[in-house]
């Protein structure tokens, strides 16, 4: 949906959520004050103008919809440079761990708390983007893109005796979160070229964590085309491979919630 065709009345009642990708910004708007209020769309970034920060600034300033005075703004950042750290680490320690793990990091560092999971995520953000977000959107919370997936499924797996692997697919990318008896034990993301590559990553993690191929589960979310290609391969080795149940609570945000970016829907549920 083009942002130029949208007019929000009483923006102070609405929540704006943004997912910053390398080539686009996905946005989502909703309010409890209006039934079936959900609005979603995507804005392409013009990466020919210079660095990522400049292309992001241009996209935001060229779309007044993003600049209304909203009740709250939340931002997800897609980043392949991230580490999971224990909660007792302060932000400075988390930053040090990220820089040791990825010595080629040359951007800024953000840290978000996964309160339900009891861990933190430290992640790289392109230089200047955090400062731009803070001054443009009045210091919004900034989360790593794995945050909503981890937190949502942590809530669903509380007290479970079954270990579960959740795989969320977008074209040529797979996010993976694994819980053993309700506790998070792995969170990672993988770029891949083929369904066989994605299945290899999933099965390698499964074996490394000593999960039970007869008792434990793999649940799949995200792009249907990707899921349909990978599920048959996983079923050759794992007994329970199935689509994850779409959360009913999402439909209260809007009837078209299933068409919205999954990570933004999960973020809304986590923060509600």
GROMACS .gro file of C-alpha atoms in nm:
model
  272
    1UNK     CA    1   0.000   0.000   0.000
    2UNK     CA    2   0.139   0.339  -0.098
    3UNK     CA    3   0.188   0.565   0.201
    4UNK     CA    4   0.080   0.869  -0.006
    5UNK     CA    5  -0.279   0.741  -0.013
    6UNK     CA    6  -0.317   0.707   0.364
    7UNK     CA    7  -0.451   0.973   0.597
    8UNK     CA    8  -0.447   0.895   0.970
    9UNK     CA    9  -0.693   1.083   1.186
   10UNK     CA   10  -0.593   1.131   1.549
   11UNK     CA   11  -0.244   0.979   1.508
   12UNK     CA   12  -0.193   1.021   1.883
   13UNK     CA   13  -0.414   0.711   1.923
   14UNK     CA   14  -0.211   0.498   1.681
   15UNK     CA   15   0.103   0.285   1.704
   16UNK     CA   16   0.358   0.287   1.423
   17UNK     CA   17   0.597  -0.005   1.384
   18UNK     CA   18   0.884  -0.010   1.137
   19UNK     CA   19   1.105  -0.293   1.015
   20UNK     CA   20   1.426  -0.164   0.855
   21UNK     CA   21   1.560  -0.392   0.584
   22UNK     CA   22   1.855  -0.346   0.350
   23UNK     CA   23   1.637  -0.241   0.055
   24UNK     CA   24   1.308  -0.135   0.212
   25UNK     CA   25   1.113  -0.017   0.515
   26UNK     CA   26   0.809  -0.224   0.613
   27UNK     CA   27   0.556  -0.031   0.819
   28UNK     CA   28   0.251  -0.125   1.023
   29UNK     CA   29  -0.009   0.102   1.184
   30UNK     CA   30  -0.292   0.011   1.419
   31UNK     CA   31  -0.506   0.148   1.701
   32UNK     CA   32  -0.735  -0.001   1.963
   33UNK     CA   33  -0.972   0.292   1.909
   34UNK     CA   34  -1.085   0.167   1.566
   35UNK     CA   35  -1.206  -0.178   1.470
   36UNK     CA   36  -1.002  -0.356   1.203
   37UNK     CA   37  -0.756  -0.068   1.192
   38UNK     CA   38  -0.447  -0.250   1.066
   39UNK     CA   39  -0.258  -0.077   0.783
   40UNK     CA   40   0.064  -0.218   0.636
   41UNK     CA   41   0.293  -0.130   0.351
   42UNK     CA   42   0.648  -0.117   0.223
   43UNK     CA   43   0.868   0.169   0.105
   44UNK     CA   44   1.162   0.097  -0.122
   45UNK     CA   45   1.500   0.249  -0.038
   46UNK     CA   46   1.703   0.415  -0.312
   47UNK     CA   47   2.047   0.278  -0.237
   48UNK     CA   48   2.199   0.472  -0.527
   49UNK     CA   49   2.198   0.799  -0.328
   50UNK     CA   50   2.493   0.701  -0.111
   51UNK     CA   51   2.514   0.509   0.215
   52UNK     CA   52   2.230   0.332   0.396
   53UNK     CA   53   2.168   0.623   0.633
   54UNK     CA   54   2.109   0.866   0.348
   55UNK     CA   55   1.869   0.632   0.169
   56UNK     CA   56   1.678   0.573   0.495
   57UNK     CA   57   1.654   0.947   0.570
   58UNK     CA   58   1.523   1.019   0.219
   59UNK     CA   59   1.260   0.743   0.241
   60UNK     CA   60   1.132   0.866   0.578
   61UNK     CA   61   1.128   1.236   0.488
   62UNK     CA   62   0.956   1.163   0.155
   63UNK     CA   63   0.671   0.979   0.332
   64UNK     CA   64   0.487   1.213   0.573
   65UNK     CA   65   0.278   0.918   0.696
   66UNK     CA   66   0.579   0.805   0.900
   67UNK     CA   67   0.626   1.145   1.062
   68UNK     CA   68   0.288   1.197   1.233
   69UNK     CA   69   0.284   1.240   1.609
   70UNK     CA   70   0.194   0.882   1.698
   71UNK     CA   71   0.110   0.740   2.039
   72UNK     CA   72   0.420   0.522   2.013
   73UNK     CA   73   0.676   0.409   1.759
   74UNK     CA   74   0.871   0.082   1.768
   75UNK     CA   75   1.149  -0.020   1.531
   76UNK     CA   76   1.292  -0.355   1.422
   77UNK     CA   77   1.635  -0.369   1.262
   78UNK     CA   78   1.747  -0.659   1.046
   79UNK     CA   79   2.110  -0.733   1.134
   80UNK     CA   80   2.327  -1.037   1.068
   81UNK     CA   81   2.586  -0.924   1.324
   82UNK     CA   82   2.437  -1.003   1.665
   83UNK     CA   83   2.510  -1.200   1.982
   84UNK     CA   84   2.288  -1.338   2.257
   85UNK     CA   85   2.423  -1.240   2.599
   86UNK     CA   86   2.320  -1.319   2.958
   87UNK     CA   87   2.102  -1.063   3.138
   88UNK     CA   88   2.370  -0.976   3.393
   89UNK     CA   89   2.585  -0.822   3.116
   90UNK     CA   90   2.545  -0.446   3.101
   91UNK     CA   91   2.525  -0.271   2.765
   92UNK     CA   92   2.898  -0.201   2.758
   93UNK     CA   93   2.985  -0.568   2.814
   94UNK     CA   94   2.733  -0.668   2.547
   95UNK     CA   95   2.894  -0.427   2.303
   96UNK     CA   96   3.238  -0.570   2.379
   97UNK     CA   97   3.112  -0.925   2.315
   98UNK     CA   98   2.965  -0.822   1.981
   99UNK     CA   99   3.289  -0.656   1.872
  100UNK     CA  100   3.496  -0.959   1.976
  101UNK     CA  101   3.259  -1.195   1.790
  102UNK     CA  102   3.249  -0.977   1.478
  103UNK     CA  103   3.577  -0.782   1.464
  104UNK     CA  104   3.478  -0.640   1.124
  105UNK     CA  105   3.180  -0.452   1.274
  106UNK     CA  106   3.204  -0.087   1.176
  107UNK     CA  107   2.855   0.036   1.265
  108UNK     CA  108   2.686   0.138   1.588
  109UNK     CA  109   2.574  -0.111   1.852
  110UNK     CA  110   2.225  -0.146   2.001
  111UNK     CA  111   2.112  -0.374   2.284
  112UNK     CA  112   1.758  -0.498   2.347
  113UNK     CA  113   1.623  -0.700   2.639
  114UNK     CA  114   1.432  -1.021   2.579
  115UNK     CA  115   1.257  -1.011   2.914
  116UNK     CA  116   1.059  -1.333   2.879
  117UNK     CA  117   1.360  -1.525   2.750
  118UNK     CA  118   1.591  -1.382   3.017
  119UNK     CA  119   1.865  -1.278   2.773
  120UNK     CA  120   1.979  -0.974   2.575
  121UNK     CA  121   2.060  -0.924   2.209
  122UNK     CA  122   2.346  -0.696   2.110
  123UNK     CA  123   2.344  -0.612   1.740
  124UNK     CA  124   2.508  -0.391   1.481
  125UNK     CA  125   2.316  -0.101   1.328
  126UNK     CA  126   2.451   0.099   1.031
  127UNK     CA  127   2.643   0.406   1.142
  128UNK     CA  128   2.419   0.701   1.228
  129UNK     CA  129   2.088   0.511   1.206
  130UNK     CA  130   2.029   0.496   1.582
  131UNK     CA  131   2.083   0.870   1.618
  132UNK     CA  132   1.850   0.934   1.323
  133UNK     CA  133   1.577   0.716   1.474
  134UNK     CA  134   1.611   0.879   1.815
  135UNK     CA  135   1.577   1.235   1.690
  136UNK     CA  136   1.312   1.159   1.427
  137UNK     CA  137   1.080   0.938   1.632
  138UNK     CA  138   1.144   1.066   1.986
  139UNK     CA  139   1.373   0.789   2.112
  140UNK     CA  140   1.169   0.482   2.010
  141UNK     CA  141   1.266   0.137   2.138
  142UNK     CA  142   1.484  -0.037   1.879
  143UNK     CA  143   1.480  -0.417   1.865
  144UNK     CA  144   1.671  -0.679   1.672
  145UNK     CA  145   1.447  -0.853   1.421
  146UNK     CA  146   1.469  -1.183   1.617
  147UNK     CA  147   1.328  -1.019   1.931
  148UNK     CA  148   0.954  -1.067   1.859
  149UNK     CA  149   0.998  -1.423   1.736
  150UNK     CA  150   1.193  -1.520   2.049
  151UNK     CA  151   0.958  -1.349   2.293
  152UNK     CA  152   0.634  -1.466   2.134
  153UNK     CA  153   0.729  -1.833   2.124
  154UNK     CA  154   0.883  -1.819   2.469
  155UNK     CA  155   0.540  -1.732   2.604
  156UNK     CA  156   0.383  -2.024   2.417
  157UNK     CA  157   0.646  -2.272   2.537
  158UNK     CA  158   0.640  -2.189   2.908
  159UNK     CA  159   0.646  -2.511   3.106
  160UNK     CA  160   0.655  -2.736   2.799
  161UNK     CA  161   0.822  -3.076   2.826
  162UNK     CA  162   0.867  -3.085   2.448
  163UNK     CA  163   1.160  -2.920   2.274
  164UNK     CA  164   1.057  -2.713   1.973
  165UNK     CA  165   1.239  -2.553   1.681
  166UNK     CA  166   1.064  -2.259   1.513
  167UNK     CA  167   1.169  -2.164   1.161
  168UNK     CA  168   1.047  -1.838   1.010
  169UNK     CA  169   1.100  -1.797   0.634
  170UNK     CA  170   1.135  -1.504   0.402
  171UNK     CA  171   1.281  -1.536   0.050
  172UNK     CA  172   1.629  -1.692   0.082
  173UNK     CA  173   1.644  -1.631   0.457
  174UNK     CA  174   1.550  -1.844   0.758
  175UNK     CA  175   1.533  -1.735   1.121
  176UNK     CA  176   1.561  -2.012   1.381
  177UNK     CA  177   1.461  -2.016   1.747
  178UNK     CA  178   1.484  -2.331   1.962
  179UNK     CA  179   1.342  -2.399   2.308
  180UNK     CA  180   1.430  -2.693   2.530
  181UNK     CA  181   1.165  -2.750   2.796
  182UNK     CA  182   1.049  -2.393   2.763
  183UNK     CA  183   1.394  -2.229   2.779
  184UNK     CA  184   1.554  -2.065   2.479
  185UNK     CA  185   1.874  -2.241   2.372
  186UNK     CA  186   1.936  -2.101   2.023
  187UNK     CA  187   1.847  -1.796   1.816
  188UNK     CA  188   2.006  -1.743   1.476
  189UNK     CA  189   1.945  -1.644   1.116
  190UNK     CA  190   2.067  -1.801   0.792
  191UNK     CA  191   2.081  -1.688   0.431
  192UNK     CA  192   2.048  -1.977   0.190
  193UNK     CA  193   2.032  -2.050  -0.182
  194UNK     CA  194   1.813  -2.361  -0.190
  195UNK     CA  195   1.566  -2.560   0.018
  196UNK     CA  196   1.836  -2.822   0.068
  197UNK     CA  197   2.069  -2.561   0.219
  198UNK     CA  198   1.800  -2.442   0.462
  199UNK     CA  199   1.719  -2.799   0.563
  200UNK     CA  200   2.089  -2.868   0.622
  201UNK     CA  201   2.116  -2.570   0.861
  202UNK     CA  202   1.805  -2.682   1.050
  203UNK     CA  203   1.912  -3.046   1.077
  204UNK     CA  204   2.265  -2.953   1.182
  205UNK     CA  205   2.125  -2.739   1.466
  206UNK     CA  206   1.882  -3.018   1.557
  207UNK     CA  207   2.164  -3.271   1.591
  208UNK     CA  208   2.394  -3.027   1.770
  209UNK     CA  209   2.128  -2.970   2.036
  210UNK     CA  210   2.056  -3.345   2.066
  211UNK     CA  211   1.686  -3.299   1.997
  212UNK     CA  212   1.466  -3.607   1.974
  213UNK     CA  213   1.357  -3.682   1.617
  214UNK     CA  214   1.058  -3.883   1.738
  215UNK     CA  215   0.930  -3.669   2.024
  216UNK     CA  216   1.030  -3.307   1.956
  217UNK     CA  217   0.883  -3.068   1.700
  218UNK     CA  218   0.966  -2.831   1.417
  219UNK     CA  219   0.711  -2.556   1.351
  220UNK     CA  220   0.724  -2.341   1.039
  221UNK     CA  221   0.610  -1.982   0.983
  222UNK     CA  222   0.653  -1.714   0.720
  223UNK     CA  223   0.666  -1.746   0.341
  224UNK     CA  224   0.442  -2.032   0.228
  225UNK     CA  225   0.648  -2.101  -0.083
  226UNK     CA  226   0.962  -2.146   0.124
  227UNK     CA  227   0.785  -2.358   0.386
  228UNK     CA  228   0.634  -2.587   0.125
  229UNK     CA  229   0.975  -2.647  -0.030
  230UNK     CA  230   1.157  -2.724   0.294
  231UNK     CA  231   0.898  -2.916   0.498
  232UNK     CA  232   0.915  -3.241   0.293
  233UNK     CA  233   1.293  -3.255   0.332
  234UNK     CA  234   1.273  -3.211   0.710
  235UNK     CA  235   0.998  -3.475   0.737
  236UNK     CA  236   1.241  -3.735   0.604
  237UNK     CA  237   1.438  -3.699   0.929
  238UNK     CA  238   1.204  -3.553   1.192
  239UNK     CA  239   0.871  -3.698   1.298
  240UNK     CA  240   0.679  -3.378   1.374
  241UNK     CA  241   0.716  -3.098   1.117
  242UNK     CA  242   0.413  -2.872   1.089
  243UNK     CA  243   0.298  -2.515   1.026
  244UNK     CA  244   0.288  -2.302   1.340
  245UNK     CA  245  -0.062  -2.200   1.446
  246UNK     CA  246  -0.121  -1.837   1.357
  247UNK     CA  247  -0.198  -1.648   1.679
  248UNK     CA  248  -0.569  -1.568   1.713
  249UNK     CA  249  -0.482  -1.250   1.901
  250UNK     CA  250  -0.335  -1.109   1.579
  251UNK     CA  251  -0.678  -1.102   1.418
  252UNK     CA  252  -0.792  -0.853   1.680
  253UNK     CA  253  -0.540  -0.608   1.534
  254UNK     CA  254  -0.691  -0.645   1.188
  255UNK     CA  255  -0.865  -0.897   0.966
  256UNK     CA  256  -0.578  -0.879   0.717
  257UNK     CA  257  -0.316  -0.952   0.982
  258UNK     CA  258  -0.201  -1.266   0.801
  259UNK     CA  259  -0.087  -1.048   0.511
  260UNK     CA  260   0.121  -0.823   0.736
  261UNK     CA  261   0.494  -0.882   0.799
  262UNK     CA  262   0.509  -1.161   1.055
  263UNK     CA  263   0.780  -0.999   1.266
  264UNK     CA  264   0.579  -0.676   1.304
  265UNK     CA  265   0.266  -0.867   1.404
  266UNK     CA  266   0.467  -1.062   1.663
  267UNK     CA  267   0.617  -0.739   1.794
  268UNK     CA  268   0.269  -0.593   1.846
  269UNK     CA  269   0.164  -0.904   2.039
  270UNK     CA  270   0.482  -0.905   2.249
  271UNK     CA  271   0.443  -0.541   2.348
  272UNK     CA  272   0.067  -0.547   2.409
   0.00000   0.00000   0.00000
